PDB file of C-alpha atoms in Angstrom:
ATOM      1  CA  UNK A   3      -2.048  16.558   5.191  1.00 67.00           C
ATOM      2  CA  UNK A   4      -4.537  14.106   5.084  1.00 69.00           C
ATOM      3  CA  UNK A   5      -4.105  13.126   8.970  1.00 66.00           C
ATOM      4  CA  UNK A   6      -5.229  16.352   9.145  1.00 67.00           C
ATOM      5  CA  UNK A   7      -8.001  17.098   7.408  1.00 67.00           C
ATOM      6  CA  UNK A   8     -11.666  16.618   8.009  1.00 70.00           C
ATOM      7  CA  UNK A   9     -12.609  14.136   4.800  1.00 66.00           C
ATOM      8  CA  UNK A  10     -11.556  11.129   6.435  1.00 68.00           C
ATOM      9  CA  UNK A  11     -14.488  12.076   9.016  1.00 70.00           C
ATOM     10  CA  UNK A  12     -16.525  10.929   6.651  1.00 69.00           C
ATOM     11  CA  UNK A  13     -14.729   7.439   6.599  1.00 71.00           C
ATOM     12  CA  UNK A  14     -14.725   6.799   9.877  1.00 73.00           C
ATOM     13  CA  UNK A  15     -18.557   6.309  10.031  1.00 70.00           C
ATOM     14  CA  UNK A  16     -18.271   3.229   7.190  1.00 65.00           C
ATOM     15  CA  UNK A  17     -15.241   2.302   8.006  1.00 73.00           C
ATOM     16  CA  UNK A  18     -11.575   1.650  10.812  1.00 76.00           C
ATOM     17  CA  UNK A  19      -9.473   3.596   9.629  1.00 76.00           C
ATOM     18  CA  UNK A  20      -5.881   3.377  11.495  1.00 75.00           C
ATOM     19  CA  UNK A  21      -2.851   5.571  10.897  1.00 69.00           C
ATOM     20  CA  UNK A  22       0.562   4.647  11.097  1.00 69.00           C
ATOM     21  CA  UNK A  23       3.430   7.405  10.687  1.00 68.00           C
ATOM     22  CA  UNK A  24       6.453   6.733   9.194  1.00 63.00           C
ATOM     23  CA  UNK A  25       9.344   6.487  11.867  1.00 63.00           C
ATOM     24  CA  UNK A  26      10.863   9.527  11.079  1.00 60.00           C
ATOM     25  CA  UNK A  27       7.609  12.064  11.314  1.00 61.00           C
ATOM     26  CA  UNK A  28       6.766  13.793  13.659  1.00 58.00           C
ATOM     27  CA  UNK A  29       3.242  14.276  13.540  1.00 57.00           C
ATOM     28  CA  UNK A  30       2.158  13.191  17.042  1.00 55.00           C
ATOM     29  CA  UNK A  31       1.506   8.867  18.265  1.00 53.00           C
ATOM     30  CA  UNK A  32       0.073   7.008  15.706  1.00 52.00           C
ATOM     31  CA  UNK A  33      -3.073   4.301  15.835  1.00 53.00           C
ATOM     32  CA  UNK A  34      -1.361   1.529  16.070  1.00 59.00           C
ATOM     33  CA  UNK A  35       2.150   0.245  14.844  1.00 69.00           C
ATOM     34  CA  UNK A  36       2.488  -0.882  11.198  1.00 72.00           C
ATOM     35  CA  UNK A  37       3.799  -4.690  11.869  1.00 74.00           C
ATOM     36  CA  UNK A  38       0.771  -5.153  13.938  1.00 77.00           C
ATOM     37  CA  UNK A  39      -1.898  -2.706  11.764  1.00 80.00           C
ATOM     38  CA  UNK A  40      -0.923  -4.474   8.359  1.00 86.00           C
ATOM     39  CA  UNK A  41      -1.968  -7.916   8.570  1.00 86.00           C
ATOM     40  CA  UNK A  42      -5.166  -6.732   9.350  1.00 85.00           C
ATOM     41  CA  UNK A  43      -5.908  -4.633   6.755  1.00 89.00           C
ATOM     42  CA  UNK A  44      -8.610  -4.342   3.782  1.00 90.00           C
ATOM     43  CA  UNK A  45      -6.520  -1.295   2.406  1.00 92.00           C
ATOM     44  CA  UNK A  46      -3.428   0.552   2.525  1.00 91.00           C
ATOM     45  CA  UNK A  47      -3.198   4.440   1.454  1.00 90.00           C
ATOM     46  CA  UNK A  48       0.073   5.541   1.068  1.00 89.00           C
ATOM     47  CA  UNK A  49       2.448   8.208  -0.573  1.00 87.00           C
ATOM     48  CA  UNK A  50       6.117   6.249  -1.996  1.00 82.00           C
ATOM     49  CA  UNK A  51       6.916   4.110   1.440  1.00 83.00           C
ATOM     50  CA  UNK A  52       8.265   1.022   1.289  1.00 83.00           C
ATOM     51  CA  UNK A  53       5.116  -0.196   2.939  1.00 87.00           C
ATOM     52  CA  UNK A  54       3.720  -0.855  -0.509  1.00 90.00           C
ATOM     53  CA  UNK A  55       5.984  -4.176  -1.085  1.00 88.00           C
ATOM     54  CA  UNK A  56       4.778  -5.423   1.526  1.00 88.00           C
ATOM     55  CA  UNK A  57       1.192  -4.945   1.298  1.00 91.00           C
ATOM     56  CA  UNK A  58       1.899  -6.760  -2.394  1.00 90.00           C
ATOM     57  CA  UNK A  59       4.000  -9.678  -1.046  1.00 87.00           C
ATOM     58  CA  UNK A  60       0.656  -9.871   1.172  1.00 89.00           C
ATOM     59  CA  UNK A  61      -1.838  -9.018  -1.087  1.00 91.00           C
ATOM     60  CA  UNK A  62      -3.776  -6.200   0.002  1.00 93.00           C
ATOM     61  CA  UNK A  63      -4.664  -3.437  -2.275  1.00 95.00           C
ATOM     62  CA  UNK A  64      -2.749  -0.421  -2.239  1.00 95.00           C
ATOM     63  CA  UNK A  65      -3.929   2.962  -3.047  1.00 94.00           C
ATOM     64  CA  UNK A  66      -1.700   5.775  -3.739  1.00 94.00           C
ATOM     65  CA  UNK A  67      -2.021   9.406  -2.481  1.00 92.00           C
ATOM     66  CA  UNK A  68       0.459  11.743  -4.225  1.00 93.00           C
ATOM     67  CA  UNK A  69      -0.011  15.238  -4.418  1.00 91.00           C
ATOM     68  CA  UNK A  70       3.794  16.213  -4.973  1.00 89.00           C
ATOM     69  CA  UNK A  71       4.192  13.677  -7.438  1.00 90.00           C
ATOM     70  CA  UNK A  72       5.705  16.454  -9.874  1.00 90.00           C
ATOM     71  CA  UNK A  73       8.108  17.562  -7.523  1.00 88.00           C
ATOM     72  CA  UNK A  74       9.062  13.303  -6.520  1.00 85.00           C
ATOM     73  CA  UNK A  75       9.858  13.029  -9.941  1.00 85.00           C
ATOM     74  CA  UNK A  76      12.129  15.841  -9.925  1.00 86.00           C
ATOM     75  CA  UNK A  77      14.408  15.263  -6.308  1.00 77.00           C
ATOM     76  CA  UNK A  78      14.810  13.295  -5.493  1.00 72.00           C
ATOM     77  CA  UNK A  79      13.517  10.642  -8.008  1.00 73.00           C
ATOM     78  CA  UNK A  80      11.617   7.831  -8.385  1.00 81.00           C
ATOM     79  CA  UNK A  81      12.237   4.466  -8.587  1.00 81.00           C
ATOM     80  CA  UNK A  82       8.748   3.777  -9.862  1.00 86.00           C
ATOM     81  CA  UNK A  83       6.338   6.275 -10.531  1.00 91.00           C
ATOM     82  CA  UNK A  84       3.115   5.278  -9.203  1.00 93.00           C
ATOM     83  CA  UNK A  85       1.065   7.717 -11.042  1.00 93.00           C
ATOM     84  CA  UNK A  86       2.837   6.421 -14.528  1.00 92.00           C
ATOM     85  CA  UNK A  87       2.417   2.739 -13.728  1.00 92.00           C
ATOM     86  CA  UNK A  88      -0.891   2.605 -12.234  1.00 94.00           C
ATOM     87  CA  UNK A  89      -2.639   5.518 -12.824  1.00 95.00           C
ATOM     88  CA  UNK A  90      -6.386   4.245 -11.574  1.00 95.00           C
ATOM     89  CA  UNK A  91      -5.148   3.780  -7.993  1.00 96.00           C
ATOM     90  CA  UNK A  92      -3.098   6.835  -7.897  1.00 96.00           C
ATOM     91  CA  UNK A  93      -4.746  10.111  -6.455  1.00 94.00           C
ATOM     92  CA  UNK A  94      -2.875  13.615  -6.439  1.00 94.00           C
ATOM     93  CA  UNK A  95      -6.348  14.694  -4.929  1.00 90.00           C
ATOM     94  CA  UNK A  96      -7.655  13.751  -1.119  1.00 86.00           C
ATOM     95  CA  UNK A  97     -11.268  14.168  -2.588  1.00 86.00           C
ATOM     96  CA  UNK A  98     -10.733  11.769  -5.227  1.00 91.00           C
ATOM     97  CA  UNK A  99      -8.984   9.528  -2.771  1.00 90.00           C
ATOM     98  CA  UNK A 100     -11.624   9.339  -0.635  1.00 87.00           C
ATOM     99  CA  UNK A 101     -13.971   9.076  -3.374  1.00 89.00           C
ATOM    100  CA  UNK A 102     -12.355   5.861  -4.351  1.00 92.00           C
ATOM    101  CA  UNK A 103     -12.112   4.658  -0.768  1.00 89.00           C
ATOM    102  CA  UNK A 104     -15.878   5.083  -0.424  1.00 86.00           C
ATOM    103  CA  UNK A 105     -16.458   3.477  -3.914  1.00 89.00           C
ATOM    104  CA  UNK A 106     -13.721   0.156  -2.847  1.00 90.00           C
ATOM    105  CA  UNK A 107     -15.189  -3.205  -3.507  1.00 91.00           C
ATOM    106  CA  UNK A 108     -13.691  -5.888  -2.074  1.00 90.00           C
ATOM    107  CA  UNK A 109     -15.033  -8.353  -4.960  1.00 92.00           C
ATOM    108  CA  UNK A 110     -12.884  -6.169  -7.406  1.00 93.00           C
ATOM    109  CA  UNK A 111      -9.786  -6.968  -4.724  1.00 93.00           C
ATOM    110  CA  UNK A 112      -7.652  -8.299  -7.982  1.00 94.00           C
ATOM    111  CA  UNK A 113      -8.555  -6.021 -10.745  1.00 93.00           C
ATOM    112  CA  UNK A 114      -6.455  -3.514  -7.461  1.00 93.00           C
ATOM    113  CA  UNK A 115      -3.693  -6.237  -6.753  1.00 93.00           C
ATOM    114  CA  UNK A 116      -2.889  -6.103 -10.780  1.00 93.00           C
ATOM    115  CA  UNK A 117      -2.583  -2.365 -10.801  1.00 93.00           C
ATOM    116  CA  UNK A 118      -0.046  -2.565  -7.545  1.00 93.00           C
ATOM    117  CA  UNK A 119       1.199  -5.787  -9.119  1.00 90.00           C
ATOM    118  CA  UNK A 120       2.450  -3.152 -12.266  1.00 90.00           C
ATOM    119  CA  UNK A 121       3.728  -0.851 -10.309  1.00 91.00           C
ATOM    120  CA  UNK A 122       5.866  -3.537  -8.157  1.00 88.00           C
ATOM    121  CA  UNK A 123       7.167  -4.865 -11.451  1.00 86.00           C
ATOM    122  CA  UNK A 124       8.574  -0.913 -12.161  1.00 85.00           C
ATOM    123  CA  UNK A 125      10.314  -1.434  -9.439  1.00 81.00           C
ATOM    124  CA  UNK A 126      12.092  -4.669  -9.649  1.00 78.00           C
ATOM    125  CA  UNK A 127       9.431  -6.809  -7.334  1.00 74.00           C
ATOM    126  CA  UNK A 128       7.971  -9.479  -9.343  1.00 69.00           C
ATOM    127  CA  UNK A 129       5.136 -11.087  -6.535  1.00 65.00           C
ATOM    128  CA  UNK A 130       4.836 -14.915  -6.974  1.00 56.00           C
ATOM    129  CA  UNK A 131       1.268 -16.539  -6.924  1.00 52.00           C
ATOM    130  CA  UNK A 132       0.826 -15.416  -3.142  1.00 50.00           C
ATOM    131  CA  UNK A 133       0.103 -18.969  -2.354  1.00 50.00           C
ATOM    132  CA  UNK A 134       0.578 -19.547   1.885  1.00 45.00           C
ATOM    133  CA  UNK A 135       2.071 -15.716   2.092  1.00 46.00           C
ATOM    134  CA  UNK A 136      -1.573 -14.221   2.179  1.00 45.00           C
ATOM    135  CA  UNK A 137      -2.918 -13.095   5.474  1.00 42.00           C
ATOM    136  CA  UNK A 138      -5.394 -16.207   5.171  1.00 41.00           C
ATOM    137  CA  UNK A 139      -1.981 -18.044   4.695  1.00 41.00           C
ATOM    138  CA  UNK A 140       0.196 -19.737   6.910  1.00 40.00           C
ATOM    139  CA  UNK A 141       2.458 -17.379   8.297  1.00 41.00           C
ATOM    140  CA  UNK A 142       0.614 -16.766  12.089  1.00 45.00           C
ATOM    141  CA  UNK A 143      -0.847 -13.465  10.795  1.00 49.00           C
ATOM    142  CA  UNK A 144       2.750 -11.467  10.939  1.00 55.00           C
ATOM    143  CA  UNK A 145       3.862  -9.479   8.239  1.00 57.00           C
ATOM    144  CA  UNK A 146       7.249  -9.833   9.342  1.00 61.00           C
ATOM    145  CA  UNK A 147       6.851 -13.986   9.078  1.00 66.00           C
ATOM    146  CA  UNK A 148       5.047 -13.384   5.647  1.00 67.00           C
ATOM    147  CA  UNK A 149       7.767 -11.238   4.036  1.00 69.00           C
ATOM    148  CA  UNK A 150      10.481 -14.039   5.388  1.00 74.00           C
ATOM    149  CA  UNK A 151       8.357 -17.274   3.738  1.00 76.00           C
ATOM    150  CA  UNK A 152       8.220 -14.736   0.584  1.00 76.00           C
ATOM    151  CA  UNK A 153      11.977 -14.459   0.588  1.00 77.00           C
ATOM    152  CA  UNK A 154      12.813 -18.506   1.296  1.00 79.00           C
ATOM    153  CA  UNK A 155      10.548 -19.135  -0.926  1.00 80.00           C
ATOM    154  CA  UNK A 156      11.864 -16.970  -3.588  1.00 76.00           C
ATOM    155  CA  UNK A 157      15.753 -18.463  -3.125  1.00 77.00           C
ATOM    156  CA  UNK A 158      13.964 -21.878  -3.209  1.00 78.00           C
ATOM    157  CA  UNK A 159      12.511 -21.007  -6.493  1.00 76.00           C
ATOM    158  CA  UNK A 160      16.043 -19.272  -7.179  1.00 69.00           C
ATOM    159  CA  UNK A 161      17.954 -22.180  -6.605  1.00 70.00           C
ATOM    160  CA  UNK A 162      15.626 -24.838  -8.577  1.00 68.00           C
ATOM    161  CA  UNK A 163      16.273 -23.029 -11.786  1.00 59.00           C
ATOM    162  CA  UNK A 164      20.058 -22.971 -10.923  1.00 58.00           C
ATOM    163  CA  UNK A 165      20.083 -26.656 -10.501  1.00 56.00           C
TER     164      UNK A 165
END
């Protein structure tokens, strides 16, 4: 719906913005494909994809646009409900959505991360002290290579508390 529209218009003049489908839509070729699009990006907006564990593992700010949030919570469930856990980056609205892209401050970047940091904790994703995983970190800029230090890194820490 929002692909659609003509509010993010008014984005494009500040701002890149880049669309990335998920596999399965069919709504036409997308920007740019998500492994390469991520790692570059100040912001992610997205409904319930998975793509929001990864944008935590590599801290970047998620904002959540969910305007069937009612009927998510209905069928076919949740997991985590990211207008229960963190309410002040979850939109139901596209003009409050893009009200709170155009007000985004980057020097606020962790007062977002905690909010997406709560909601990855509903879910079962506790992210570490990012350390080397960041895009500034030492994984060559690749999500994919970030999400694979995150998980060695994770067993490592797994297996010290074992031993």
């Amino acid at each position: 719906d929002l692909y659609r529209g003509d509010a993010w218009r008014v984005l494009e003049e500040a701002a890149q913005v880049d669309w990335s489908f998920h596999p399965l839509e069919r709504q036409g070729e997308a920007a740019g494909d998500i492994n390469e699009l991520l790692p570059r990006a100040d912001m992610v907006v997205t409904d319930y994809s998975s793509i929001v564990y990864e944008a935590a593992i590599l801290r970047i700010p998620v904002l959540f646009y969910v305007p069937d949030i009612k009927e998510y919570r209905l069928s076919p469930g949740l997991n985590a409900d990211p207008a229960a856990a963190a309410p002040s980056i979850a939109f139901q609205d596209a003009d409050a959505l893009i009200d709170a892209l155009k007000r985004y401050d980057p020097r606020r970047k962790e007062s977002y991360l905690a909010q997406l940091d709560r909601f990855s904790m509903q879910s079962g994703l506790t992210v570490p002290d990012p350390g080397g995983l960041s895009r500034q970190g030492g994984n060559g800029g690749s999500a994919a290579s970030a999400l694979v230090d995150f998980a060695l890194s994770a067993l490592q820490a797994s297996s010290e508390v074992t031993e």
